[in-house]
Short mmCIF file of C-alpha atoms in Angstrom, two decimals:
data_model
loop_
_atom_site.label_atom_id
_atom_site.label_comp_id
_atom_site.label_asym_id
_atom_site.label_seq_id
_atom_site.Cartn_x
_atom_site.Cartn_y
_atom_site.Cartn_z
CA MET A 1 82.37 57.55 68.87
CA ASN A 2 82.24 54.11 70.49
CA THR A 3 85.45 52.12 70.31
CA ASN A 4 86.49 48.58 70.99
CA SER A 5 88.89 49.70 73.71
CA GLU A 6 87.21 47.56 76.36
CA HIS A 7 86.87 44.49 74.16
CA ILE A 8 89.27 41.62 74.91
CA SER A 9 88.05 38.36 73.46
CA LYS A 10 88.49 34.89 74.93
CA SER A 11 91.12 34.19 72.28
CA GLU A 12 93.14 37.16 73.55
CA LYS A 13 93.08 35.84 77.11
CA VAL A 14 94.08 32.35 75.98
CA LEU A 15 96.91 33.70 73.87
CA SER A 16 98.25 35.88 76.63
CA LYS A 17 98.50 32.82 78.90
CA GLY A 18 101.16 31.19 76.79
CA LYS A 19 100.13 30.20 73.29
CA GLY A 20 102.65 32.66 71.89
CA LEU A 21 102.73 34.13 68.40
CA GLY A 22 104.93 31.67 66.51
CA TRP A 23 101.95 29.82 65.01
CA ALA A 24 100.94 32.81 62.84
CA ASP A 25 102.44 32.86 59.34
CA ASN A 26 100.40 35.92 58.40
CA VAL A 27 99.58 39.06 60.38
CA TYR A 28 96.82 41.47 59.35
CA PHE A 29 96.57 44.94 60.93
CA ILE A 30 93.38 47.01 61.24
CA GLY A 31 94.73 50.53 61.63
CA ILE A 32 98.21 49.71 60.34
CA GLY A 33 99.15 53.38 59.86
CA GLY A 34 99.16 54.18 63.57
CA ILE A 35 102.59 54.88 64.99
CA GLY A 36 102.43 52.00 67.49
CA MET A 37 100.77 49.61 65.06
CA SER A 38 103.28 50.28 62.30
CA ALA A 39 106.22 49.53 64.62
CA ILE A 40 104.79 46.07 65.32
CA ALA A 41 104.10 45.57 61.61
CA ARG A 42 107.78 46.33 60.90
CA TYR A 43 108.76 43.83 63.59
CA PHE A 44 106.75 41.04 61.97
CA VAL A 45 108.14 41.90 58.52
CA ALA A 46 111.65 41.67 59.97
CA ASN A 47 110.77 38.25 61.40
CA GLY A 48 109.67 36.83 58.05
CA LYS A 49 105.89 37.04 58.46
CA GLN A 50 103.52 38.04 55.65
CA VAL A 51 102.01 41.37 56.68
CA ALA A 52 99.11 43.40 55.30
CA GLY A 53 96.57 45.84 56.64
CA TYR A 54 93.90 48.50 56.41
CA ASP A 55 93.99 52.16 57.33
CA LYS A 56 91.68 55.10 56.79
CA THR A 57 94.07 57.31 54.82
CA PRO A 58 97.48 57.08 53.12
CA THR A 59 100.35 58.69 55.05
CA ASP A 60 104.14 58.74 55.04
CA ILE A 61 104.00 55.79 57.44
CA THR A 62 101.81 53.66 55.16
CA LYS A 63 104.05 54.57 52.22
CA SER A 64 107.14 53.41 54.09
CA LEU A 65 105.39 50.14 54.98
CA LYS A 66 104.41 49.64 51.33
CA ASP A 67 108.07 50.14 50.45
CA LEU A 68 108.78 47.12 52.69
CA GLY A 69 106.32 45.03 50.66
CA VAL A 70 103.31 45.37 52.98
CA GLU A 71 99.94 45.31 51.18
CA ILE A 72 97.74 48.17 52.45
CA HIS A 73 94.30 49.34 51.36
CA PHE A 74 92.22 52.31 52.50
CA GLU A 75 88.65 51.07 52.11
CA ASP A 76 86.90 49.10 54.87
CA ASP A 77 85.96 46.09 52.76
CA VAL A 78 86.77 42.42 53.39
CA LYS A 79 86.88 41.92 49.61
CA ARG A 80 90.02 44.06 49.57
CA VAL A 81 91.79 41.64 51.94
CA SER A 82 94.05 39.16 50.14
CA SER A 83 92.94 35.52 50.42
CA VAL A 84 96.29 34.76 52.09
CA PHE A 85 94.98 36.50 55.22
CA LEU A 86 91.55 34.83 55.31
CA ASN A 87 92.60 31.56 56.98
CA PRO A 88 92.05 31.73 60.76
CA GLU A 89 94.43 28.79 61.29
CA ASN A 90 97.54 30.77 60.36
CA THR A 91 96.49 34.45 60.45
CA LEU A 92 96.73 36.75 63.45
CA VAL A 93 94.63 39.94 63.33
CA VAL A 94 95.89 42.97 65.27
CA TYR A 95 93.68 46.02 65.84
CA THR A 96 93.98 49.49 67.30
CA PRO A 97 91.48 50.48 70.02
CA ALA A 98 90.58 53.53 67.91
CA ILE A 99 88.67 51.30 65.44
CA PRO A 100 84.90 51.99 65.64
CA GLU A 101 82.52 49.17 66.59
CA GLY A 102 80.86 49.16 63.18
CA HIS A 103 84.09 48.42 61.32
CA SER A 104 83.17 45.64 58.85
CA GLU A 105 86.62 44.03 58.57
CA PHE A 106 87.00 43.95 62.37
CA ASN A 107 83.59 42.34 62.78
CA TYR A 108 84.24 39.83 59.99
CA PHE A 109 87.42 38.56 61.62
CA LYS A 110 85.72 38.37 65.03
CA ALA A 111 82.76 36.43 63.58
CA HIS A 112 84.90 33.92 61.67
CA GLY A 113 87.05 32.49 64.43
CA PHE A 114 90.25 34.51 63.98
CA ASN A 115 92.58 35.41 66.84
CA VAL A 116 91.76 39.13 66.97
CA LEU A 117 94.10 40.88 69.39
CA LYS A 118 94.51 44.42 70.58
CA ARG A 119 97.91 45.95 69.84
CA SER A 120 98.87 46.07 73.52
CA VAL A 121 98.20 42.34 73.95
CA VAL A 122 100.46 41.53 71.00
CA LEU A 123 103.16 43.78 72.43
CA GLY A 124 102.82 41.98 75.76
CA GLU A 125 103.31 38.63 74.03
CA ILE A 126 106.36 39.82 72.08
CA THR A 127 108.03 41.12 75.24
CA ARG A 128 107.04 38.28 77.60
CA GLN A 129 110.13 36.13 76.96
CA THR A 130 112.55 39.08 76.97
CA VAL A 131 114.10 41.45 79.47
CA CYS A 132 111.50 44.19 79.05
CA PHE A 133 112.03 47.91 79.63
CA ALA A 134 108.68 49.75 79.69
CA VAL A 135 108.29 53.53 79.87
CA ALA A 136 104.96 54.97 81.04
CA GLY A 137 103.76 58.52 81.57
CA THR A 138 101.20 61.01 80.30
CA HIS A 139 104.09 62.99 78.77
CA GLY A 140 107.62 62.08 77.78
CA LYS A 141 107.33 58.38 77.07
CA THR A 142 108.03 58.56 73.33
CA THR A 143 111.19 60.63 73.73
CA THR A 144 112.33 58.57 76.73
CA THR A 145 111.74 55.28 74.91
CA SER A 146 113.61 56.60 71.89
CA ILE A 147 116.58 57.70 74.03
CA LEU A 148 116.63 54.41 75.93
CA GLY A 149 116.44 52.30 72.76
CA HIS A 150 119.30 54.32 71.25
CA LEU A 151 121.45 54.06 74.40
CA LEU A 152 121.04 50.28 74.62
CA ASN A 153 121.62 49.83 70.89
CA MET A 154 124.79 51.93 70.94
CA CYS A 155 125.99 49.94 73.97
CA ASN A 156 125.61 46.75 71.85
CA VAL A 157 122.73 45.34 73.88
CA PRO A 158 120.72 42.80 71.80
CA VAL A 159 117.61 45.01 71.83
CA THR A 160 114.38 45.49 69.92
CA ALA A 161 112.79 48.89 70.65
CA PHE A 162 109.20 49.75 69.69
CA LEU A 163 108.91 53.54 69.51
CA GLY A 164 105.86 55.79 69.49
CA GLY A 165 107.52 58.21 67.08
CA ILE A 166 110.01 58.27 64.23
CA SER A 167 113.58 58.35 65.56
CA GLU A 168 115.82 60.90 63.83
CA ASN A 169 118.78 58.54 64.33
CA TYR A 170 117.15 55.57 62.57
CA ASN A 171 114.37 57.22 60.51
CA SER A 172 112.12 54.48 61.89
CA ASN A 173 109.88 53.65 64.83
CA LEU A 174 111.64 50.31 65.29
CA ILE A 175 115.22 49.57 66.38
CA ILE A 176 116.38 45.96 65.97
CA ASN A 177 119.75 44.75 67.23
CA GLY A 178 118.65 41.40 68.70
CA THR A 179 115.75 39.88 70.63
CA GLU A 180 116.96 39.33 74.21
CA VAL A 181 115.86 42.80 75.39
CA THR A 182 112.79 44.86 74.42
CA VAL A 183 111.99 48.52 74.97
CA VAL A 184 108.34 49.58 74.75
CA GLU A 185 106.07 52.48 75.47
CA ALA A 186 103.59 51.57 78.20
CA ASP A 187 100.51 53.40 76.95
CA GLU A 188 97.97 54.51 79.56
CA PHE A 189 95.29 55.20 76.94
CA ASP A 190 92.45 52.67 77.57
CA ARG A 191 94.71 51.02 80.22
CA SER A 192 96.72 49.20 77.54
CA PHE A 193 99.86 49.14 79.66
CA LEU A 194 98.30 46.67 82.12
CA THR A 195 98.97 43.88 79.57
CA LEU A 196 102.75 44.30 80.01
CA SER A 197 105.05 42.55 82.51
CA PRO A 198 108.25 44.62 82.50
CA ASP A 199 111.52 43.88 84.28
CA LEU A 200 112.40 47.57 84.47
CA ALA A 201 109.66 50.17 84.27
CA GLY A 202 109.73 53.94 84.34
CA VAL A 203 107.03 56.55 84.98
CA THR A 204 107.77 60.06 83.69
CA SER A 205 104.54 61.87 84.63
CA MET A 206 100.98 61.33 85.85
CA ASP A 207 99.19 64.55 84.92
CA ALA A 208 95.46 64.33 84.29
CA ASP A 209 94.74 63.27 80.68
CA HIS A 210 92.44 60.91 78.77
CA LEU A 211 89.60 61.88 81.08
CA ASP A 212 87.19 60.64 78.39
CA ILE A 213 88.49 57.18 79.36
CA TYR A 214 89.22 57.57 83.08
CA GLY A 215 86.55 60.01 84.22
CA ASN A 216 88.80 61.76 86.76
CA ALA A 217 92.45 62.26 87.69
CA GLU A 218 92.21 59.96 90.73
CA GLU A 219 91.29 56.99 88.55
CA LEU A 220 94.24 57.74 86.27
CA VAL A 221 96.63 57.75 89.25
CA LYS A 222 95.12 54.47 90.49
CA THR A 223 95.76 52.86 87.10
CA PHE A 224 99.40 53.96 87.14
CA LYS A 225 99.68 52.31 90.57
CA ASP A 226 98.15 49.17 89.05
CA PHE A 227 100.78 49.33 86.30
CA SER A 228 103.54 49.45 88.92
CA LYS A 229 102.22 46.12 90.22
CA CYS A 230 102.66 44.53 86.77
CA ILE A 231 106.45 44.57 87.15
CA LYS A 232 108.00 41.09 87.31
CA PRO A 233 109.26 39.78 90.68
CA ASN A 234 112.69 41.34 91.42
CA GLY A 235 111.96 44.00 88.79
CA LYS A 236 112.50 47.72 89.40
CA LEU A 237 110.43 50.87 89.04
CA PHE A 238 111.99 54.25 88.21
CA VAL A 239 109.82 57.28 88.99
CA LYS A 240 110.17 61.02 88.62
CA ASN A 241 110.88 62.54 92.01
CA GLY A 242 107.64 63.74 93.59
CA LEU A 243 105.23 61.29 91.97
CA PRO A 244 103.04 59.27 94.39
CA LEU A 245 104.75 55.96 93.60
CA ASP A 246 107.45 54.02 95.43
CA GLY A 247 110.55 53.42 93.34
CA ILE A 248 114.03 54.54 92.36
CA THR A 249 113.80 58.31 91.88
CA TYR A 250 115.26 60.57 89.19
CA GLY A 251 115.28 64.31 88.74
CA ILE A 252 117.20 67.48 87.93
CA GLU A 253 119.45 69.23 90.45
CA ASP A 254 117.69 67.54 93.38
CA ASP A 255 118.22 64.74 95.89
CA SER A 256 116.97 61.93 93.62
CA ASP A 257 118.77 58.59 93.33
CA TYR A 258 119.71 59.64 89.78
CA SER A 259 120.03 63.36 89.15
CA ALA A 260 121.48 65.80 86.59
CA GLN A 261 123.94 68.14 88.32
CA ASN A 262 126.19 71.08 87.37
CA ILE A 263 124.13 71.86 84.23
CA THR A 264 125.46 74.35 81.70
CA ILE A 265 124.52 75.13 78.09
CA GLU A 266 127.22 75.09 75.40
CA ASN A 267 126.34 75.73 71.75
CA GLY A 268 122.71 74.78 72.33
CA CYS A 269 123.63 71.53 74.18
CA TYR A 270 123.19 70.65 77.82
CA VAL A 271 126.46 69.65 79.49
CA PHE A 272 125.98 68.01 82.89
CA ASP A 273 127.06 65.41 85.43
CA VAL A 274 124.97 62.44 86.53
CA LYS A 275 124.69 61.63 90.23
CA THR A 276 123.95 57.90 90.73
CA PRO A 277 123.76 55.61 93.79
CA ASN A 278 127.32 54.54 92.89
CA GLY A 279 128.89 57.96 92.46
CA VAL A 280 128.97 60.97 90.14
CA TYR A 281 129.83 60.61 86.44
CA ARG A 282 130.92 63.73 84.58
CA GLY A 283 130.80 65.23 81.13
CA PHE A 284 127.48 64.13 79.61
CA ARG A 285 126.19 66.07 76.59
CA PHE A 286 122.59 66.18 75.33
CA SER A 287 121.37 68.26 72.39
CA LEU A 288 117.56 68.35 72.89
CA PRO A 289 116.39 71.68 74.35
CA GLY A 290 114.17 71.88 77.41
CA ARG A 291 114.37 70.69 80.99
CA HIS A 292 111.59 68.19 80.22
CA ASN A 293 113.84 66.54 77.62
CA LEU A 294 116.80 66.56 79.99
CA SER A 295 114.56 64.84 82.54
CA ASN A 296 113.69 62.18 79.93
CA ALA A 297 117.40 61.64 79.29
CA ILE A 298 118.06 61.11 83.02
CA ILE A 299 115.49 58.32 83.41
CA ALA A 300 116.78 56.62 80.25
CA LEU A 301 120.34 56.85 81.60
CA ALA A 302 119.20 55.54 85.00
CA MET A 303 117.56 52.45 83.48
CA ALA A 304 120.56 51.79 81.22
CA PHE A 305 123.01 52.28 84.12
CA ASP A 306 120.99 49.81 86.20
CA TYR A 307 121.06 47.27 83.38
CA GLY A 308 124.86 47.42 83.39
CA CYS A 309 125.90 49.80 80.60
CA SER A 310 129.11 51.71 81.34
CA HIS A 311 129.06 55.47 81.91
CA LYS A 312 131.66 55.94 79.14
CA ASP A 313 129.53 54.11 76.55
CA LEU A 314 126.38 55.89 77.74
CA ALA A 315 128.00 59.33 77.51
CA GLU A 316 129.07 58.67 73.91
CA ALA A 317 125.64 57.27 73.02
CA LEU A 318 123.72 60.19 74.54
CA ALA A 319 125.89 62.73 72.74
CA SER A 320 124.94 61.11 69.40
CA TYR A 321 121.17 61.13 70.08
CA LYS A 322 119.27 63.30 67.56
CA GLY A 323 115.67 63.18 68.79
CA VAL A 324 112.22 62.13 67.59
CA LYS A 325 110.38 63.72 64.68
CA ARG A 326 107.77 66.25 65.88
CA ARG A 327 109.38 66.45 69.36
CA PHE A 328 110.92 69.95 69.36
CA THR A 329 112.14 69.31 65.81
CA TYR A 330 114.04 72.15 64.17
CA GLN A 331 112.68 72.68 60.66
CA ILE A 332 114.60 75.92 60.01
CA LYS A 333 117.48 77.11 62.18
CA THR A 334 119.42 80.21 61.15
CA ASP A 335 120.87 83.15 63.10
CA ASP A 336 117.83 85.27 62.24
CA PHE A 337 114.93 82.82 62.12
CA VAL A 338 113.94 79.51 63.75
CA PHE A 339 110.98 77.24 62.93
CA ILE A 340 110.26 74.40 65.38
CA ASP A 341 107.56 71.70 65.20
CA ASP A 342 106.33 69.84 68.29
CA TYR A 343 103.66 67.23 69.09
CA ALA A 344 102.59 68.95 72.35
CA HIS A 345 98.85 68.48 72.88
CA HIS A 346 98.42 68.90 76.65
CA PRO A 347 98.84 72.15 78.65
CA GLU A 348 101.83 70.76 80.57
CA GLU A 349 103.52 69.81 77.30
CA ILE A 350 102.92 73.30 75.91
CA ASN A 351 104.44 74.75 79.09
CA ALA A 352 107.47 72.51 78.59
CA VAL A 353 107.89 73.71 75.00
CA HIS A 354 107.58 77.32 76.18
CA GLN A 355 110.25 76.78 78.85
CA ALA A 356 112.59 75.23 76.30
CA VAL A 357 112.15 78.09 73.82
CA ARG A 358 112.66 80.78 76.46
CA GLU A 359 115.77 79.04 77.81
CA MET A 360 117.36 78.73 74.37
CA TYR A 361 116.10 82.06 72.92
CA PRO A 362 115.48 84.38 75.88
CA ASP A 363 115.29 87.65 73.91
CA LYS A 364 113.40 86.53 70.79
CA LYS A 365 109.76 87.08 69.85
CA VAL A 366 107.84 83.77 69.66
CA LEU A 367 104.78 82.96 67.54
CA ALA A 368 102.91 79.77 68.52
CA ILE A 369 100.47 78.05 66.14
CA PHE A 370 98.33 75.53 68.03
CA GLN A 371 95.84 72.93 66.81
CA PRO A 372 93.80 71.54 69.74
CA HIS A 373 93.44 67.73 69.70
CA LEU A 374 90.09 66.21 70.76
CA PHE A 375 86.94 68.05 71.82
CA SER A 376 86.96 66.27 75.18
CA ARG A 377 90.56 67.25 76.02
CA THR A 378 89.87 70.85 74.98
CA GLN A 379 86.79 70.90 77.22
CA ASP A 380 88.58 69.28 80.18
CA PHE A 381 91.61 71.61 80.09
CA ALA A 382 90.32 74.79 78.45
CA ASP A 383 91.52 77.12 81.21
CA GLU A 384 94.90 75.42 81.40
CA PHE A 385 95.32 75.56 77.61
CA ALA A 386 94.44 79.26 77.64
CA GLU A 387 96.98 79.95 80.40
CA SER A 388 99.80 78.02 78.68
CA LEU A 389 99.14 79.63 75.28
CA SER A 390 99.02 83.13 76.79
CA ASN A 391 102.74 82.86 77.60
CA PHE A 392 103.77 83.19 73.95
CA ASP A 393 104.16 86.58 72.28
CA GLU A 394 101.66 85.77 69.50
CA ILE A 395 99.12 82.95 69.13
CA LEU A 396 97.45 81.57 66.01
CA LEU A 397 94.75 79.01 66.79
CA LEU A 398 93.42 76.38 64.38
CA ASP A 399 90.11 74.50 64.60
CA ILE A 400 89.95 71.49 66.92
CA TYR A 401 91.17 68.22 65.39
CA PRO A 402 88.43 65.68 66.24
CA ALA A 403 90.41 62.43 65.85
CA ARG A 404 88.09 59.71 67.20
CA GLU A 405 85.40 62.06 68.54
CA MET A 406 82.16 63.74 67.54
CA PRO A 407 81.82 67.48 68.27
CA ILE A 408 80.75 68.64 71.73
CA GLU A 409 78.28 71.53 71.72
CA GLY A 410 79.92 74.80 72.68
CA VAL A 411 83.46 73.40 72.61
CA THR A 412 85.18 75.24 69.76
CA SER A 413 88.51 76.93 69.10
CA GLU A 414 86.75 80.31 69.20
CA TRP A 415 85.51 79.48 72.71
CA LEU A 416 89.06 78.54 73.73
CA LEU A 417 90.55 81.65 72.11
CA ASN A 418 88.24 83.90 74.14
CA LYS A 419 89.86 82.47 77.29
CA VAL A 420 93.41 83.35 76.16
CA LYS A 421 94.57 86.45 78.06
CA ASN A 422 96.86 87.81 75.38
CA PRO A 423 95.69 90.42 72.83
CA ASN A 424 98.01 89.07 70.10
CA LYS A 425 95.76 86.15 69.20
CA LYS A 426 93.79 85.04 66.17
CA LEU A 427 91.67 82.12 64.96
CA ILE A 428 92.67 81.04 61.43
CA GLN A 429 92.13 78.31 58.86
CA LYS A 430 94.97 76.00 57.82
CA SER A 431 94.78 77.38 54.29
CA HIS A 432 95.83 80.81 55.61
CA LEU A 433 98.71 79.58 57.77
CA VAL A 434 101.62 80.68 55.61
CA ASP A 435 100.14 84.13 54.93
CA GLU A 436 99.57 84.75 58.64
CA ILE A 437 103.10 83.64 59.56
CA LYS A 438 104.56 85.99 56.95
CA LYS A 439 102.63 88.89 58.52
CA SER A 440 104.42 88.33 61.82
CA ASN A 441 107.84 89.68 62.74
CA ALA A 442 108.47 86.85 65.22
CA GLN A 443 111.97 85.35 65.03
CA ILE A 444 110.77 82.01 66.46
CA VAL A 445 107.79 80.16 64.96
CA LEU A 446 106.31 77.06 66.63
CA THR A 447 103.73 74.61 65.28
CA ILE A 448 102.17 72.66 68.12
CA GLY A 449 99.60 69.83 68.25
CA ALA A 450 98.91 66.14 67.74
CA GLY A 451 96.41 66.35 64.87
CA ASP A 452 97.12 66.88 61.18
CA ILE A 453 99.06 70.10 61.76
CA GLY A 454 102.17 67.97 61.21
CA ALA A 455 101.17 67.62 57.56
CA GLU A 456 101.39 71.42 57.18
CA VAL A 457 104.98 71.61 58.36
CA LYS A 458 106.63 70.85 55.02
CA HIS A 459 104.48 73.49 53.28
CA ILE A 460 105.39 76.10 55.88
CA LYS A 461 109.06 75.16 55.65
CA GLU A 462 109.05 75.47 51.85
CA ALA A 463 107.32 78.86 51.99
CA LEU A 464 109.57 80.32 54.69
CA TYR A 465 112.95 78.85 53.89
CA VAL A 466 115.33 81.60 52.83
#
């Protein structure tokens, strides 16, 4: 499917040079149900703007926006747009790059002189006059951004944090405690993060992904290097130790500038010390399983330390952090049975989930249910997916979730399953999920994927909860 990901109009370039957003009384979103789009919609509602939008299907996110008074419709038809939003003089139109080129509302607004801006450009404008923290990375940025926003908020920093997931602490993808500081995800998809100008930036990972956009891993790495050049003068870059970028390093039990040391596990929580350039601070607690999550906590702590938050306040804040929905989220947790849901949709993310499960439950049998996301990603990483999935004791595989793509000949879940070197594997339909889980004697059940598998979680939970 063609998208408008490369389209930046003249009006976008003019706006990004200083016109600002204050002129717009009304803001209309095309694709308002997206996790990043909805966070900005919430921001404009909180700032007294009239907000409305279109999305393809109703979801929990669109319902929560409607509860805030946002008008939303689900049919691509300009006639469904309220007349309030049809004046180009006082209406800003924000769109997601996933919108197809033939979208009639998108083309109407473009043809009738509206300021039609990509989400990333709007985010860049919102953050331009603030102290901006931006977190980039092919994995980990949503959890890291959520941790960082929570840390700053709990340390009474006047912060607005735009999150790429629903925070368990706030039941929202937006944290507002003031406007002097912003925290944002710097999204590498379609190079959106190059519209940002952060004061403090972090890079969690640079594994090959989005090769439908970049073509090859080298181009992806080059774009991350371009992002590092977007940092404001006198700004700082924090990078995971070992990445090919120059910056302040962070890691786990290594020689990084910021590092987790003396790690133990107590009652399912990590307890550790933090080595910083100014000394070692002891007694931090963090309840999200997995070394990948602990790594995300360290970069968030490093950026907050650098900003000036005290280690005492940060330790208390981190201990109270609950996580992000669909990021290693416990749905059922008893002595005999555990059901966990996770957004992992890349082989490295699946490996991270596997490591976390084995560390927390070393002697338990684990069933993984995976829904591949995108035909192109499945094609690009088929061998790696097969290897990561083979590590679990049992595997149930769902059909590929297409998202924005048309099918690719020969790229199917059955093709992927044949590559999995584990005899305890099966291709199933979503309608048979609960029955297949009940047939298993696994004590740990995982649902994994970025498609609509998340919508099945509540049904599985209801059927299995004892």
